[in-house]
mmCIF file of C-alpha atoms in Angstrom:
data_model
loop_
_atom_site.group_PDB
_atom_site.id
_atom_site.type_symbol
_atom_site.label_atom_id
_atom_site.label_comp_id
_atom_site.label_asym_id
_atom_site.label_seq_id
_atom_site.Cartn_x
_atom_site.Cartn_y
_atom_site.Cartn_z
ATOM 1 C CA UNK A 1 -2.191 25.470 0.704
ATOM 2 C CA UNK A 2 -0.470 28.396 1.176
ATOM 3 C CA UNK A 3 0.223 29.682 4.257
ATOM 4 C CA UNK A 4 2.342 32.758 5.958
ATOM 5 C CA UNK A 5 4.253 30.644 8.464
ATOM 6 C CA UNK A 6 7.416 31.090 6.968
ATOM 7 C CA UNK A 7 7.257 34.949 7.093
ATOM 8 C CA UNK A 8 5.707 34.827 10.968
ATOM 9 C CA UNK A 9 8.301 32.495 11.867
ATOM 10 C CA UNK A 10 10.888 34.503 10.291
ATOM 11 C CA UNK A 11 9.468 37.718 12.345
ATOM 12 C CA UNK A 12 9.915 36.376 15.755
ATOM 13 C CA UNK A 13 13.738 35.119 14.318
ATOM 14 C CA UNK A 14 12.206 31.669 15.532
ATOM 15 C CA UNK A 15 14.181 28.103 13.743
ATOM 16 C CA UNK A 16 12.063 25.871 12.689
ATOM 17 C CA UNK A 17 13.338 23.743 15.679
ATOM 18 C CA UNK A 18 11.834 26.721 18.058
ATOM 19 C CA UNK A 19 8.753 26.635 16.035
ATOM 20 C CA UNK A 20 8.155 23.329 16.544
ATOM 21 C CA UNK A 21 8.298 22.698 20.104
ATOM 22 C CA UNK A 22 6.401 25.599 20.871
ATOM 23 C CA UNK A 23 3.344 23.779 18.511
ATOM 24 C CA UNK A 24 4.390 20.709 20.299
ATOM 25 C CA UNK A 25 5.344 19.030 16.851
ATOM 26 C CA UNK A 26 8.401 17.791 14.793
ATOM 27 C CA UNK A 27 10.034 20.209 12.826
ATOM 28 C CA UNK A 28 9.446 17.632 9.564
ATOM 29 C CA UNK A 29 6.277 18.512 10.750
ATOM 30 C CA UNK A 30 6.813 22.606 10.567
ATOM 31 C CA UNK A 31 8.674 22.471 6.908
ATOM 32 C CA UNK A 32 6.258 20.311 5.967
ATOM 33 C CA UNK A 33 3.581 23.102 6.423
ATOM 34 C CA UNK A 34 5.627 26.143 5.188
ATOM 35 C CA UNK A 35 6.573 23.960 2.164
ATOM 36 C CA UNK A 36 2.767 23.386 1.710
ATOM 37 C CA UNK A 37 3.413 19.973 1.054
ATOM 38 C CA UNK A 38 1.379 19.182 3.970
ATOM 39 C CA UNK A 39 -2.098 20.433 5.284
ATOM 40 C CA UNK A 40 -2.184 20.706 9.238
ATOM 41 C CA UNK A 41 -5.120 19.405 10.990
ATOM 42 C CA UNK A 42 -7.846 21.509 12.037
ATOM 43 C CA UNK A 43 -7.123 21.490 15.979
ATOM 44 C CA UNK A 44 -3.014 22.287 14.608
ATOM 45 C CA UNK A 45 -3.788 24.820 12.609
ATOM 46 C CA UNK A 46 -5.731 26.669 15.212
ATOM 47 C CA UNK A 47 -3.139 26.404 17.575
ATOM 48 C CA UNK A 48 -0.540 27.992 15.203
ATOM 49 C CA UNK A 49 -3.166 30.623 14.573
ATOM 50 C CA UNK A 50 -3.278 31.322 18.192
ATOM 51 C CA UNK A 51 0.553 31.152 18.957
ATOM 52 C CA UNK A 52 0.716 34.381 16.499
ATOM 53 C CA UNK A 53 -2.456 35.653 17.498
ATOM 54 C CA UNK A 54 -3.807 35.682 13.977
ATOM 55 C CA UNK A 55 -6.787 34.291 12.666
ATOM 56 C CA UNK A 56 -6.666 31.529 10.397
ATOM 57 C CA UNK A 57 -7.888 32.903 7.383
ATOM 58 C CA UNK A 58 -4.628 35.079 7.888
ATOM 59 C CA UNK A 59 -2.300 32.492 8.302
ATOM 60 C CA UNK A 60 -3.587 29.965 5.363
ATOM 61 C CA UNK A 61 -5.266 30.555 2.457
ATOM 62 C CA UNK A 62 -7.230 28.043 -0.074
ATOM 63 C CA UNK A 63 -5.567 27.182 -3.293
ATOM 64 C CA UNK A 64 -7.378 28.177 -6.600
ATOM 65 C CA UNK A 65 -10.263 30.495 -6.239
ATOM 66 C CA UNK A 66 -12.800 30.341 -4.472
ATOM 67 C CA UNK B 1 20.071 12.589 26.102
ATOM 68 C CA UNK B 2 16.321 13.952 25.195
ATOM 69 C CA UNK B 3 13.420 12.297 26.687
ATOM 70 C CA UNK B 4 13.042 11.032 22.753
ATOM 71 C CA UNK B 5 16.353 10.083 22.297
ATOM 72 C CA UNK B 6 16.315 8.127 25.718
ATOM 73 C CA UNK B 7 12.456 6.314 24.747
ATOM 74 C CA UNK B 8 13.779 5.322 21.538
ATOM 75 C CA UNK B 9 17.199 4.231 22.867
ATOM 76 C CA UNK B 10 15.061 1.924 25.737
ATOM 77 C CA UNK B 11 12.564 0.727 23.019
ATOM 78 C CA UNK B 12 15.207 -0.131 19.827
ATOM 79 C CA UNK B 13 16.926 -1.747 23.476
ATOM 80 C CA UNK B 14 13.946 -3.848 24.474
ATOM 81 C CA UNK B 15 13.210 -5.311 20.756
ATOM 82 C CA UNK B 16 16.978 -6.421 20.683
ATOM 83 C CA UNK B 17 16.367 -8.054 23.999
ATOM 84 C CA UNK B 18 13.189 -9.501 22.322
ATOM 85 C CA UNK B 19 14.833 -10.717 19.054
ATOM 86 C CA UNK B 20 17.488 -12.530 21.330
ATOM 87 C CA UNK B 21 15.237 -14.320 23.175
ATOM 88 C CA UNK B 22 12.638 -15.882 20.244
ATOM 89 C CA UNK B 23 16.400 -16.885 18.717
ATOM 90 C CA UNK B 24 16.900 -18.064 22.102
ATOM 91 C CA UNK B 25 13.945 -20.117 22.420
ATOM 92 C CA UNK B 26 14.144 -21.302 18.450
ATOM 93 C CA UNK B 27 17.651 -22.733 19.040
ATOM 94 C CA UNK B 28 16.658 -24.382 22.581
ATOM 95 C CA UNK B 29 13.519 -25.878 21.120
ATOM 96 C CA UNK B 30 15.485 -28.017 19.113
ATOM 97 C CA UNK B 31 16.690 -30.164 22.085
ATOM 98 C CA UNK B 32 12.948 -30.776 22.899
ATOM 99 C CA UNK B 33 10.722 -33.434 20.561
ATOM 100 C CA UNK B 34 7.174 -31.525 18.684
ATOM 101 C CA UNK B 35 4.071 -31.429 20.528
ATOM 102 C CA UNK B 36 6.710 -31.254 23.605
ATOM 103 C CA UNK B 37 5.158 -29.414 27.214
ATOM 104 C CA UNK B 38 8.454 -27.488 26.860
ATOM 105 C CA UNK B 39 8.542 -27.333 22.921
ATOM 106 C CA UNK B 40 4.986 -25.591 23.207
ATOM 107 C CA UNK B 41 6.113 -23.595 26.017
ATOM 108 C CA UNK B 42 9.093 -22.312 24.063
ATOM 109 C CA UNK B 43 6.552 -21.418 21.099
ATOM 110 C CA UNK B 44 4.422 -19.132 23.942
ATOM 111 C CA UNK B 45 7.543 -17.382 24.760
ATOM 112 C CA UNK B 46 8.304 -16.618 20.977
ATOM 113 C CA UNK B 47 4.424 -15.049 20.830
ATOM 114 C CA UNK B 48 4.844 -13.291 23.778
ATOM 115 C CA UNK B 49 8.371 -11.619 23.015
ATOM 116 C CA UNK B 50 6.733 -10.356 19.076
ATOM 117 C CA UNK B 51 3.523 -9.217 20.808
ATOM 118 C CA UNK B 52 5.198 -7.269 23.209
ATOM 119 C CA UNK B 53 7.733 -5.961 20.170
ATOM 120 C CA UNK B 54 5.032 -5.020 18.076
ATOM 121 C CA UNK B 55 2.833 -3.519 20.777
ATOM 122 C CA UNK B 56 6.263 -1.166 21.537
ATOM 123 C CA UNK B 57 5.812 -0.439 18.085
ATOM 124 C CA UNK B 58 2.138 1.222 18.124
ATOM 125 C CA UNK B 59 3.122 2.861 21.866
ATOM 126 C CA UNK B 60 5.997 4.433 20.080
ATOM 127 C CA UNK B 61 3.611 5.170 16.661
ATOM 128 C CA UNK B 62 0.870 6.927 19.149
ATOM 129 C CA UNK B 63 3.325 9.328 20.598
ATOM 130 C CA UNK B 64 4.425 11.239 17.312
ATOM 131 C CA UNK B 65 3.082 13.836 16.238
ATOM 132 C CA UNK B 66 0.148 14.071 13.103
ATOM 133 C CA UNK B 67 2.467 13.947 10.016
ATOM 134 C CA UNK B 68 4.879 11.093 10.964
ATOM 135 C CA UNK B 69 1.346 9.192 11.692
ATOM 136 C CA UNK B 70 0.623 9.558 8.667
ATOM 137 C CA UNK B 71 3.902 8.503 6.953
ATOM 138 C CA UNK B 72 3.739 5.589 9.018
ATOM 139 C CA UNK B 73 0.290 4.775 7.935
ATOM 140 C CA UNK B 74 0.883 5.433 4.201
ATOM 141 C CA UNK B 75 3.891 2.674 4.728
ATOM 142 C CA UNK B 76 1.803 0.706 6.964
ATOM 143 C CA UNK B 77 -1.156 0.669 4.015
ATOM 144 C CA UNK B 78 1.969 -0.600 1.672
ATOM 145 C CA UNK B 79 3.203 -3.151 3.784
ATOM 146 C CA UNK B 80 -0.232 -4.467 4.554
ATOM 147 C CA UNK B 81 -1.080 -4.555 0.513
ATOM 148 C CA UNK B 82 2.012 -5.454 -0.514
ATOM 149 C CA UNK B 83 1.963 -8.502 1.354
ATOM 150 C CA UNK B 84 -1.632 -9.514 0.331
ATOM 151 C CA UNK B 85 -0.558 -8.981 -3.583
ATOM 152 C CA UNK B 86 2.814 -11.192 -2.868
ATOM 153 C CA UNK B 87 1.231 -14.317 -0.739
ATOM 154 C CA UNK B 88 -1.953 -13.961 -3.705
ATOM 155 C CA UNK B 89 0.306 -13.625 -6.428
ATOM 156 C CA UNK B 90 2.649 -16.755 -5.083
ATOM 157 C CA UNK B 91 -0.503 -18.541 -4.910
ATOM 158 C CA UNK B 92 -1.526 -18.273 -8.692
ATOM 159 C CA UNK B 93 2.286 -19.750 -9.147
ATOM 160 C CA UNK B 94 2.015 -22.091 -7.355
ATOM 161 C CA UNK B 95 -1.261 -23.497 -8.816
ATOM 162 C CA UNK B 96 1.142 -23.150 -11.922
ATOM 163 C CA UNK B 97 3.350 -25.794 -10.794
ATOM 164 C CA UNK B 98 5.895 -23.302 -8.094
ATOM 165 C CA UNK B 99 6.690 -25.262 -5.149
ATOM 166 C CA UNK B 100 4.723 -24.276 -1.997
ATOM 167 C CA UNK B 101 5.944 -21.572 -0.048
ATOM 168 C CA UNK B 102 5.453 -21.531 4.135
ATOM 169 C CA UNK B 103 4.389 -18.233 4.442
ATOM 170 C CA UNK B 104 4.303 -18.482 7.969
ATOM 171 C CA UNK B 105 7.883 -17.737 8.279
ATOM 172 C CA UNK B 106 7.670 -14.946 5.675
ATOM 173 C CA UNK B 107 4.475 -12.723 6.281
ATOM 174 C CA UNK B 108 6.260 -11.119 8.860
ATOM 175 C CA UNK B 109 9.443 -10.392 7.301
ATOM 176 C CA UNK B 110 8.000 -9.154 4.047
ATOM 177 C CA UNK B 111 5.385 -6.710 5.721
ATOM 178 C CA UNK B 112 8.572 -4.924 8.105
ATOM 179 C CA UNK B 113 10.764 -5.064 4.768
ATOM 180 C CA UNK B 114 7.805 -3.357 2.581
ATOM 181 C CA UNK B 115 6.682 -1.038 5.845
ATOM 182 C CA UNK B 116 10.422 0.119 5.590
ATOM 183 C CA UNK B 117 10.329 0.789 2.166
ATOM 184 C CA UNK B 118 6.721 2.475 2.300
ATOM 185 C CA UNK B 119 8.186 4.653 5.094
ATOM 186 C CA UNK B 120 11.439 5.365 3.231
ATOM 187 C CA UNK B 121 8.765 6.599 0.213
ATOM 188 C CA UNK B 122 5.994 8.263 2.301
ATOM 189 C CA UNK B 123 8.867 10.142 4.537
ATOM 190 C CA UNK B 124 10.078 11.337 0.737
ATOM 191 C CA UNK B 125 6.805 12.975 -0.302
ATOM 192 C CA UNK B 126 6.882 15.908 3.008
ATOM 193 C CA UNK B 127 10.263 16.252 2.339
#
């Protein structure tokens, strides 16, 4: 699933490690989400959206046409 | 050192200690006849030590985040299925005439080895 995580993180000048610490996950998980190799669970997706004060749909977009 | 670093070191240290206990019990057991109370007690000690190591591994996996738990799940699937396949396949070979194997001492090393291999493969998928 495509997402804006890298852009949102960069806008705040956070490293992947910084973001991982704020979300309570590993840096590996942040990297995997940013590179679309892993789709987060719903609770984690909500946590990410809330951290950036965005809705989930503004952060994540499904692949392909819905 | 971070909390995670200390916890990992503690777990590693305990696992090594448990391995030493198991080896020492195995060596000591040779001095006693089969079926003797001491030998049975030493076997129980070995079982308890290996149980503690397994429970520690489960506890450490529970503390991981969701992606890391998924990686371990995929690795364990490979270990479980792979060990089953190995045992079943050798069973067929045994029926064809190959010498019997004592799987009691081989199952855990096989599972651990396949778990490690599975972890390596699954981990690379998410890099």
